[in-house]
Short mmCIF file of C-alpha atoms in Angstrom, two decimals:
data_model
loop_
_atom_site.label_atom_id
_atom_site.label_comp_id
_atom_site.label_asym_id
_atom_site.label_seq_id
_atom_site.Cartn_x
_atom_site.Cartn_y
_atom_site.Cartn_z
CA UNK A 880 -25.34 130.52 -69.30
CA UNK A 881 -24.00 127.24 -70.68
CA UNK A 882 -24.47 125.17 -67.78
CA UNK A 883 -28.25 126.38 -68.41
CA UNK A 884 -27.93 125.42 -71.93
CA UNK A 885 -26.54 122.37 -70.95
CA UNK A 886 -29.26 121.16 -68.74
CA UNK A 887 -31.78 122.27 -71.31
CA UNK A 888 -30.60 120.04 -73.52
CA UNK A 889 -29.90 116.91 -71.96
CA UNK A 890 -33.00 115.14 -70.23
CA UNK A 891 -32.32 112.90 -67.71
CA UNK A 892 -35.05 110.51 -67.20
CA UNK A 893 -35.88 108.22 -64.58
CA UNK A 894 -37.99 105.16 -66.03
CA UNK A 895 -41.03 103.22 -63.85
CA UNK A 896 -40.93 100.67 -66.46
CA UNK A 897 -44.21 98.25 -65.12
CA UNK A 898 -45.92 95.20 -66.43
CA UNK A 899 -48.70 97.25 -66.28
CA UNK A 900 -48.03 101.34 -66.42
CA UNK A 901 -44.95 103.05 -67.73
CA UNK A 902 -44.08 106.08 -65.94
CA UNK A 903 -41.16 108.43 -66.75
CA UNK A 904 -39.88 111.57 -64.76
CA UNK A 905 -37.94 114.21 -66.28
CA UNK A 906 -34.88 116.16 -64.01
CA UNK A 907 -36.31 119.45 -63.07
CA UNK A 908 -39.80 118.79 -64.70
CA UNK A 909 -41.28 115.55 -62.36
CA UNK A 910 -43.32 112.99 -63.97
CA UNK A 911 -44.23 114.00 -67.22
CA UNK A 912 -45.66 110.35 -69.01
CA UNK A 913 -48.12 108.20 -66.97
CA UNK A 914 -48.94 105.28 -69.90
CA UNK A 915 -50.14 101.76 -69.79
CA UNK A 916 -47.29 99.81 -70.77
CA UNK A 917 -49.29 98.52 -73.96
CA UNK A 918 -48.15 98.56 -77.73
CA UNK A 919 -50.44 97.31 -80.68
CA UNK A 920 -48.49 95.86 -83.67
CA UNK A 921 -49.56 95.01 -87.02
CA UNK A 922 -48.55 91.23 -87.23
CA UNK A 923 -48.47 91.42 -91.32
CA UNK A 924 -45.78 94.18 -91.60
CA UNK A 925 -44.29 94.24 -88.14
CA UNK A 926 -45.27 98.18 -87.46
CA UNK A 927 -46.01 99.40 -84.36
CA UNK A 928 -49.39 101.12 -84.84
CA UNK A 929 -49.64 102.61 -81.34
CA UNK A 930 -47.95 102.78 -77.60
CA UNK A 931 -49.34 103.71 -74.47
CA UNK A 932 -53.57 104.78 -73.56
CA UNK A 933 -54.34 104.83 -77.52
CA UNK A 934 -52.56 101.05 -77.69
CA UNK A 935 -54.75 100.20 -74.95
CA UNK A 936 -58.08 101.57 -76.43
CA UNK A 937 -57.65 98.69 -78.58
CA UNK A 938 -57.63 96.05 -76.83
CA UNK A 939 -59.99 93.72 -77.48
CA UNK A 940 -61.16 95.84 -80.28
CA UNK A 941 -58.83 94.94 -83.25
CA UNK A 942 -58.42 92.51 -86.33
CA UNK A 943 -57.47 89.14 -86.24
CA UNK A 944 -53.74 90.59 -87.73
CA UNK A 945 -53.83 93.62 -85.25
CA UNK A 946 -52.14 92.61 -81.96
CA UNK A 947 -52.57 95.33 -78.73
CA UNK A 948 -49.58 93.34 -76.42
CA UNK A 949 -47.81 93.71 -73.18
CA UNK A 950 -43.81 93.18 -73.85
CA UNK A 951 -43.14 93.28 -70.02
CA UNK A 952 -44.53 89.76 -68.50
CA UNK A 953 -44.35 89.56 -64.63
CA UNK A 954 -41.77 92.65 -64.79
CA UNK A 955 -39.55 91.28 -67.20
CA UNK A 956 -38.81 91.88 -70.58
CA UNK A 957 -40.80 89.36 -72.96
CA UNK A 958 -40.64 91.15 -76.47
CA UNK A 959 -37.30 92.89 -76.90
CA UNK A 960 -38.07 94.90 -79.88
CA UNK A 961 -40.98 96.13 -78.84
CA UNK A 962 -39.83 96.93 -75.69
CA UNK A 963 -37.29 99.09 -77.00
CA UNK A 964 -39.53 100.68 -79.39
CA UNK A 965 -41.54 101.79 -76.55
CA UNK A 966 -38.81 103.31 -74.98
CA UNK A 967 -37.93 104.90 -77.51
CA UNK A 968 -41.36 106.20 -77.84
CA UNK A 969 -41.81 107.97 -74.27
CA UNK A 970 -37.90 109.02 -74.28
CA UNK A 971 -38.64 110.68 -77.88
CA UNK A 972 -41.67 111.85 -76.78
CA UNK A 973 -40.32 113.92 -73.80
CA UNK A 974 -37.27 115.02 -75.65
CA UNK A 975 -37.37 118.90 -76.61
CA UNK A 976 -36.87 119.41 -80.17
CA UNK A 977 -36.19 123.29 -80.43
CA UNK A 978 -32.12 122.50 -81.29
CA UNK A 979 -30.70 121.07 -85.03
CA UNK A 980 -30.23 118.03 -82.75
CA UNK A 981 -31.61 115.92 -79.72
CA UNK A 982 -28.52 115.11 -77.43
CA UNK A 983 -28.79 111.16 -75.73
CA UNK A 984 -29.85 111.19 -72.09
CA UNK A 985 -29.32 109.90 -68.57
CA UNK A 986 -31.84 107.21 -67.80
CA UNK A 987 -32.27 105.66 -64.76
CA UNK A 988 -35.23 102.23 -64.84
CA UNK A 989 -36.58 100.67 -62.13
CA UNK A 990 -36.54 97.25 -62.15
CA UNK A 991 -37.88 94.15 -59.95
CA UNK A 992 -35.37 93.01 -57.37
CA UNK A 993 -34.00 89.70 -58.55
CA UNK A 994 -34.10 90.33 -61.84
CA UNK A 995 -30.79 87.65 -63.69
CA UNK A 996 -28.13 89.26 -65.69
CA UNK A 997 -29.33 88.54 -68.82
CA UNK A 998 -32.93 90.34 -67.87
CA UNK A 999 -30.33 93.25 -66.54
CA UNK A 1000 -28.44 93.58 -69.62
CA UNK A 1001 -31.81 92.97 -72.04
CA UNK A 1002 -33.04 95.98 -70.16
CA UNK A 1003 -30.41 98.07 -70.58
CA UNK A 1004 -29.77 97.54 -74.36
CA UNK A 1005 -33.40 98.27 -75.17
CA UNK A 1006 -32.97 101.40 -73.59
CA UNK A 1007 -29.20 102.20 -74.97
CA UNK A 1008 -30.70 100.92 -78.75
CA UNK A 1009 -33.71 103.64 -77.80
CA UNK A 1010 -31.15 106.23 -77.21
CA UNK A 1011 -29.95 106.59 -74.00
CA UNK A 1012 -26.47 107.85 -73.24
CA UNK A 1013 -25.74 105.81 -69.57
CA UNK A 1014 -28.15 103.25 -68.20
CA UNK A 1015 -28.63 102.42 -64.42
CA UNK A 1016 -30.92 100.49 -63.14
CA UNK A 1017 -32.27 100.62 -59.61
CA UNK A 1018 -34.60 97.61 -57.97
CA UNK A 1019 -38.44 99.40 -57.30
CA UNK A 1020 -38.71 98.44 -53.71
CA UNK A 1021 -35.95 100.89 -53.23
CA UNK A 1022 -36.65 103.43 -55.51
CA UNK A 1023 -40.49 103.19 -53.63
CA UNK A 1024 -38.93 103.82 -50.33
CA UNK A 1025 -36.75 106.71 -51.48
CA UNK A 1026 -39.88 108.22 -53.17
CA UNK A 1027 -41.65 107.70 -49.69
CA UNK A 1028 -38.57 109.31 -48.42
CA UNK A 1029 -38.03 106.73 -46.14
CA UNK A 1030 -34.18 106.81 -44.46
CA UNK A 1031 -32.63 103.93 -46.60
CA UNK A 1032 -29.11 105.12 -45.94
CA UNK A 1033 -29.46 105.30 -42.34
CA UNK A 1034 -28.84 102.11 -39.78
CA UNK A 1035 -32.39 100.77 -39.12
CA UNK A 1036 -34.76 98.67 -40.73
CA UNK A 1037 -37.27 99.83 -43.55
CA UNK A 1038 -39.77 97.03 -44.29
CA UNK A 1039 -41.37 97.78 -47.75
CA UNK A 1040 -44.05 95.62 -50.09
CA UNK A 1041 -44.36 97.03 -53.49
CA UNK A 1042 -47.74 95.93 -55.14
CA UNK A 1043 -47.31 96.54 -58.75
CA UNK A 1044 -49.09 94.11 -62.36
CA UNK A 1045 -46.55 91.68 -62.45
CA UNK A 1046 -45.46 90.89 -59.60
CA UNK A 1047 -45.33 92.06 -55.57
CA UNK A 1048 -41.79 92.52 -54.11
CA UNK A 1049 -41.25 92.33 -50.38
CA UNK A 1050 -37.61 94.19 -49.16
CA UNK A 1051 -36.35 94.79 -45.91
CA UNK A 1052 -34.07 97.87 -46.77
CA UNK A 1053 -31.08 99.34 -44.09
CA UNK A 1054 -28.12 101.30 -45.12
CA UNK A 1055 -28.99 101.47 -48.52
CA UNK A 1056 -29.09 98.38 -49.12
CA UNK A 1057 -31.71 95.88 -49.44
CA UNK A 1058 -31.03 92.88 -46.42
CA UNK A 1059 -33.91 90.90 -47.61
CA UNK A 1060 -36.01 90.17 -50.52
CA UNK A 1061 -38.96 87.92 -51.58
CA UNK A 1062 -40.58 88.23 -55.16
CA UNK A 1063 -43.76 87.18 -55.80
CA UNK A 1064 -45.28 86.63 -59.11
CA UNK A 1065 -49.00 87.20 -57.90
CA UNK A 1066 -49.88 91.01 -57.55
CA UNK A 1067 -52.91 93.29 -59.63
CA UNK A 1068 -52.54 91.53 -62.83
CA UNK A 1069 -53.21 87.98 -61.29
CA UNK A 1070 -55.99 88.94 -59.26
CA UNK A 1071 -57.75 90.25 -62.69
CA UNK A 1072 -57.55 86.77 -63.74
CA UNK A 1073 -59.22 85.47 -60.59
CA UNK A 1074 -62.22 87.97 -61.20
CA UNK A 1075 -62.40 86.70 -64.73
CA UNK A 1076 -62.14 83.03 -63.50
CA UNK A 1077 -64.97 83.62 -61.00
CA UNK A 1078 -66.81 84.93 -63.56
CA UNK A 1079 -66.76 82.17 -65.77
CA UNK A 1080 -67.08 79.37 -62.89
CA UNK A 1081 -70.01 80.67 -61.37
CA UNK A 1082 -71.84 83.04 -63.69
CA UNK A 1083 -71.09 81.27 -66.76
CA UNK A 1084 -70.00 84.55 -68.11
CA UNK A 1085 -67.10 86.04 -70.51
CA UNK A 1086 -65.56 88.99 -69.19
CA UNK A 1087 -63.02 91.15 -70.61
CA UNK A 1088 -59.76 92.14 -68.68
CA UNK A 1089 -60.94 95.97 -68.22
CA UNK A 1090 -63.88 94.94 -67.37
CA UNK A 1091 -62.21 92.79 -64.49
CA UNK A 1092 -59.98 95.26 -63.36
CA UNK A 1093 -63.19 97.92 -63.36
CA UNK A 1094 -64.77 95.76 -60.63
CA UNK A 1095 -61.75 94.90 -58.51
CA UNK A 1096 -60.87 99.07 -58.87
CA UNK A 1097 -64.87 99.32 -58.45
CA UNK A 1098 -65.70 96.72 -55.10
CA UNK A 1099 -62.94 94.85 -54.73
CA UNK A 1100 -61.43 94.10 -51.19
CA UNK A 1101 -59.80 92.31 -49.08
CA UNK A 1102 -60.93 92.78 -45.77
CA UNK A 1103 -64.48 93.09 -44.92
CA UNK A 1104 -66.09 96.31 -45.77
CA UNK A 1105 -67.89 98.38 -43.62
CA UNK A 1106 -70.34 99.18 -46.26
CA UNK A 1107 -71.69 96.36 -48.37
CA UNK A 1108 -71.60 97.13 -52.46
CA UNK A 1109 -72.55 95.84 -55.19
CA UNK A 1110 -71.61 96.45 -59.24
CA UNK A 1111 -73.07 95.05 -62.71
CA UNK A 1112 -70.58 93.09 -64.29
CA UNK A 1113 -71.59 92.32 -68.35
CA UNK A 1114 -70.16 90.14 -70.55
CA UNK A 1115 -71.35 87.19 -72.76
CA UNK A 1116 -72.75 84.05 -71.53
CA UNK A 1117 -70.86 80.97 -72.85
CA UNK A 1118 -73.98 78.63 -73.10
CA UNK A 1119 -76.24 80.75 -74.32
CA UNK A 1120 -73.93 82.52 -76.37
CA UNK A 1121 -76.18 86.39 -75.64
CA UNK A 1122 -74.99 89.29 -73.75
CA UNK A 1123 -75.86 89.32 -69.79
CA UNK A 1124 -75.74 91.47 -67.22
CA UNK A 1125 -75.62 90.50 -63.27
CA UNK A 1126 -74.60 92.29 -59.99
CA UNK A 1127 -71.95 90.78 -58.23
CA UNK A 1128 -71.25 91.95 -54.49
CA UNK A 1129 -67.78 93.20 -52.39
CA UNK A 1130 -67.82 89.75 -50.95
CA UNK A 1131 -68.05 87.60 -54.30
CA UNK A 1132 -65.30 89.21 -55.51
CA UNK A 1133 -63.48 89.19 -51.99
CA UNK A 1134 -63.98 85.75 -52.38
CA UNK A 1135 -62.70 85.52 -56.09
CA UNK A 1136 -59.10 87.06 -55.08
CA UNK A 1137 -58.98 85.08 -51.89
CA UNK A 1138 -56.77 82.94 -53.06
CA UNK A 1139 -54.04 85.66 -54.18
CA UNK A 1140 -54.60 88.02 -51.48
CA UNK A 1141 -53.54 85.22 -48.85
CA UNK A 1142 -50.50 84.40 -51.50
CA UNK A 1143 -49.44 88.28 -50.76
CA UNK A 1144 -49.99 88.06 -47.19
CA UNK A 1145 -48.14 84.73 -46.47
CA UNK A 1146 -45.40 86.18 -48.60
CA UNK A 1147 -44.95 89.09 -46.42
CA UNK A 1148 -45.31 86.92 -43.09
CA UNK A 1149 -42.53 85.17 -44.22
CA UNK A 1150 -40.64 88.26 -44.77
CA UNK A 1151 -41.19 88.92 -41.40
CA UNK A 1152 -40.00 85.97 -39.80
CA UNK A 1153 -36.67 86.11 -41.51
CA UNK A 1154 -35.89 89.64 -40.77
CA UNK A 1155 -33.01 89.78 -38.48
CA UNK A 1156 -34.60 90.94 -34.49
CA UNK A 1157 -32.77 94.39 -34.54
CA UNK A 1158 -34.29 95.56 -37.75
CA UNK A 1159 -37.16 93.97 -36.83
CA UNK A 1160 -37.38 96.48 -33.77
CA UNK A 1161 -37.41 99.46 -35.82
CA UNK A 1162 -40.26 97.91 -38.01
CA UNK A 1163 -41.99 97.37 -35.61
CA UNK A 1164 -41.74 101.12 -34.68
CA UNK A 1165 -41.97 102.36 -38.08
CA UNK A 1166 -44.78 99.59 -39.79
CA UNK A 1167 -45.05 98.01 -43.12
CA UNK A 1168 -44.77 100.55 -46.03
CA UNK A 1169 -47.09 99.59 -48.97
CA UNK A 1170 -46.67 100.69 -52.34
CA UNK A 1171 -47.99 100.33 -55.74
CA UNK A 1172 -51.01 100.07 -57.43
CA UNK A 1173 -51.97 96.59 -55.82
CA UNK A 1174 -52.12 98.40 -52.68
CA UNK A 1175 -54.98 100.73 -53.30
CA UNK A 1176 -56.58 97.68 -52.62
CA UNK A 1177 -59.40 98.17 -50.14
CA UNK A 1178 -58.49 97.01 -46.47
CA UNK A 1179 -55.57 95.20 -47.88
CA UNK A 1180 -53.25 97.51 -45.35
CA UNK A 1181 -56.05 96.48 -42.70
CA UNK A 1182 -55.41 92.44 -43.37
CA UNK A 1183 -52.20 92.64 -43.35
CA UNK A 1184 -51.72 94.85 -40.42
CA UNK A 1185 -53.85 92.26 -38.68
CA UNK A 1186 -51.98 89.26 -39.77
CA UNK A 1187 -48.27 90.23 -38.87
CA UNK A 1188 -49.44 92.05 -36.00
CA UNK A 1189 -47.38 95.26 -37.17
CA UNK A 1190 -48.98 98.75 -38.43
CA UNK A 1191 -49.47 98.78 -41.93
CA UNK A 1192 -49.52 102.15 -43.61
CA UNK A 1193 -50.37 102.79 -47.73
CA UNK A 1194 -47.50 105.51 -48.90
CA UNK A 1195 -48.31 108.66 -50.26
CA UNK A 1196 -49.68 108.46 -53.64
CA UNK A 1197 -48.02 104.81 -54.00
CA UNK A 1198 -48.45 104.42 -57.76
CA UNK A 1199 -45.79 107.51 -58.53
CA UNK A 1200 -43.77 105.99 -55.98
CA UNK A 1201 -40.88 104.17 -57.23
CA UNK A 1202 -40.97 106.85 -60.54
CA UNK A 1203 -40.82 109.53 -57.85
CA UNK A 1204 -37.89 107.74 -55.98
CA UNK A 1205 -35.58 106.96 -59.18
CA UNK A 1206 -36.18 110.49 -60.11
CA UNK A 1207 -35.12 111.92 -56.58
CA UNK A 1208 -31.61 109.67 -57.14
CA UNK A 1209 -31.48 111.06 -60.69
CA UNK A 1210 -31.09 114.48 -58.97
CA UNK A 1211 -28.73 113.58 -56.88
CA UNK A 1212 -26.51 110.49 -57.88
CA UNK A 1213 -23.47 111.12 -56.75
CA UNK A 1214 -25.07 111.20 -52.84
CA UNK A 1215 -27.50 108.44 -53.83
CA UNK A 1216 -25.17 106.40 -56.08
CA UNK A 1217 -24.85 103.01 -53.29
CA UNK A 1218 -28.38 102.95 -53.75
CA UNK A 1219 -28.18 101.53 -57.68
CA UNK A 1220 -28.24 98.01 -58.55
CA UNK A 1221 -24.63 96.73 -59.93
CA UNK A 1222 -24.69 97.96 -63.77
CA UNK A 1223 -22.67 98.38 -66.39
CA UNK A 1224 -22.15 102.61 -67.38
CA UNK A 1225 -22.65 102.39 -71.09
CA UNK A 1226 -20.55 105.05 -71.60
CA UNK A 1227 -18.04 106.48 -69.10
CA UNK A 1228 -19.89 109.91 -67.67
CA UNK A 1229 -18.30 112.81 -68.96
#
C-alpha cells in the first residue's frame, strides 16, 4: 500500500527540453505535455504572461513591451530565468495536487551532445530552482535511439542523426556509449530562415516565421517529388508596402533550403567516414536512423540514403523519440544508468 502511495506521489519526469518543442513524460503515465518551447514576458514588470501553445499564439501579435521569446537558442540555454520558469511551469503543471503537499521529483532532460559544463550545470539548476529533487541529464541522440529501441548496450554500431530546431546531432552509438559525435547548428529552425530569406530575395515579400515553417511542413523537400505542388505564401511586400499573395512551388522552396539540406548531408558523410570499419559493418546492415522533427522532411531519408550509399530509415514517430527514450531509462535506471551523461546527483537518492 505505501509503495503505491509512494509512487503516487512522486512524479518522475523525463524532460525533451528543445529549441523548438518541450516535451515531458511522466513514469507510468507516458508523455503527458507536448508544448512549443515559447514564453511571452511583459518587459515592463518582468512577468511571465504565458508558456507553451498560448505563448506561441502570440507571436507576432503583441505590444511593443510584450515579448513572446525562445530561452533555448540552438539547444542551449539563453535566458536562465525564464528557462527555469518554464520548467517550473510543465513540472507544476503535471504534478498531482490531491495531498497537503507536492513532494520534488526525479527528472531526467535531454540535452544536445557536446553541450560545456557550464551549459550542463545551467541546465540542471534551472531545473533543481524549478523543483526537482535529482537531475540527470542524458545527450538526445541517445535517448532517440533508446526510444527507437535500438540495442545501445550491445557491441555493434548504431548510427543515429537527430533532426531537431536548434541544431542536428550526428552519433555513432555502441555499448552504451556514444563513439562519435558531430553537432551541427543548422537543422528545422535554420531552414525557416532560408524560406523567409527566399522570400524576401526573390518575391520581395515579408513573411512571418509560422508562415515559413507552414510551407516547409506544407511542400517542402529535399529530394525531388514525385508529385509536383504548389502553396500560396502571403505576406507584405516591402516596396509596395500592401499585402500579396503568390504560389510558390516544391522546387522553389527545395531550392530555398538547398543550402542547409547539403550542410546536414555533408555533416553526416563525414560521420561516416570517421566511423571506425567494424561498426561501420553493422551500419551498414542496420542503416542510418533518423530522428526528430527535421526529419519529417520529405525525401530527406531518400537524399541521404543516396548520398552515403547506406539505407536510411525515419524512426517511429521521431518527434516523441528522445522524450520516449529518457522516459524508458527513467523506468529503469539502475539497468540503464551507463547510458547518462556524467552529472552531478543533486541530492544523494534515498
Amino acid at each position: 500500500m505505501f509503495d503505491k502511495l509512494f509512487s503516487y506521489l512522486y512524479q518522475d519526469i523525463a524532460i525533451d527540453l528543445g529549441t523548438a518543442t518541450t516535451l515531458v513524460y511522466v513514469k507510468g503515465r507516458g508523455i503527458v505535455i507536448f508544448e512549443p518551447s515559447v514564453v511571452a514576458v511583459n518587459q515592463k514588470t518582468g512577468q511571465v504572461l504565458a508558456i507553451g501553445e498560448e505563448a506561441k499564439k502570440m507571436v507576432g501579435r503583441t505590444p511593443a513591451h510584450i515579448v513572446a521569446t525562445r530561452p533555448l537558442v540552438k539547444g542551449v540555454i539563453s535566458d536562465f530565468e525564464v528557462t527555469e520558469q518554464m520548467l517550473r511551469y510543465f513540472i507544476e503543471k503535471i504534478q498531482r495536487r490531491k495531498f497537503l503537499f507536492s513532494p520534488k521529483p526525479r527528472v531526467i532532460i535531454g540535452v544536445p551532445c557536446g553541450v560545456t559544463e557550464v551549459e550542463k550545470k545551467a541546465v540542471q539548476d534551472a531545473a533543481k530552482n524549478a523543483g526537482a529533487r535529482e537531475v540527470y541529464l542524458i545527450e538526445q541522440p541517445m535517448a532517440a535511439a533508446i526510444g527507437a529501441r535500438l540495442p545501445v548496450q550491445e557491441a555493434g554500431g548504431n548510427f543515429v542523426v537527430d533532426i531537431g530546431g536548434g541544431t542536428t546531432q550526428v552519433v555513432v552509438i555502441s555499448l552504451g556509449g556514444i563513439v562519435l559525435s558531430k553537432t551541427l547548428k543548422v537543422a528545422g529552425d535554420k531552414l525557416n530562415e532560408d524560406i523567409i530569406y527566399f522570400a524576401q530575395e526573390e518575391y520581395k515579400l515579408l513573411i512571418g516565421e509560422r508562415t515559413a515553417e507552414d510551407v516547409k511542413i506544407g511542400i517542402g523537400s529535399a529530394y525531388p517529388l514525385k508529385e509536383k505542388k504548389a502553396m500560396p505564401l502571403r505576406g507584405r511586400n516591402f516596396v509596395t508596402g500592401l499585402p500579396e499573395e503568390i504560389m510558390v512551388s516544391d522546387e522553389d522552396i527545395r531550392r530555398a533550403m538547398e543550402k542547409s539540406v547539403r550542410q546536414i548531408v555533408d555533416t553526416i558523410k563525414t560521420a561516416v567516414e570517421e566511423t571506425p570499419p567494424e561498426l561501420l559493418a553493422d551500419v551498414m546492415g542496420k542503416g542510418i536512423h533518423l530522428a526528430g522533427g527535421g526529419s519529417l522532411l520529405k525525401g530527406l531519408d531518400i537524399l541521404i540514403a543516396k548520398e552515403t550509399k547506406i539505407p536510411a530509415k525515419i524512426i517511429e514517430d521521431p518527434v516523441t523519440a528522445v522524450a520516449r527514450g529518457a522516459g524508458l531509462v527513467l523506468e529503469n535506471i539502475d539497468e540503464l544508468r551507463e547510458v547518462l551523461a556524467e552529472t552531478e546527483e543533486l541530492e544523494p537518492p534515498k
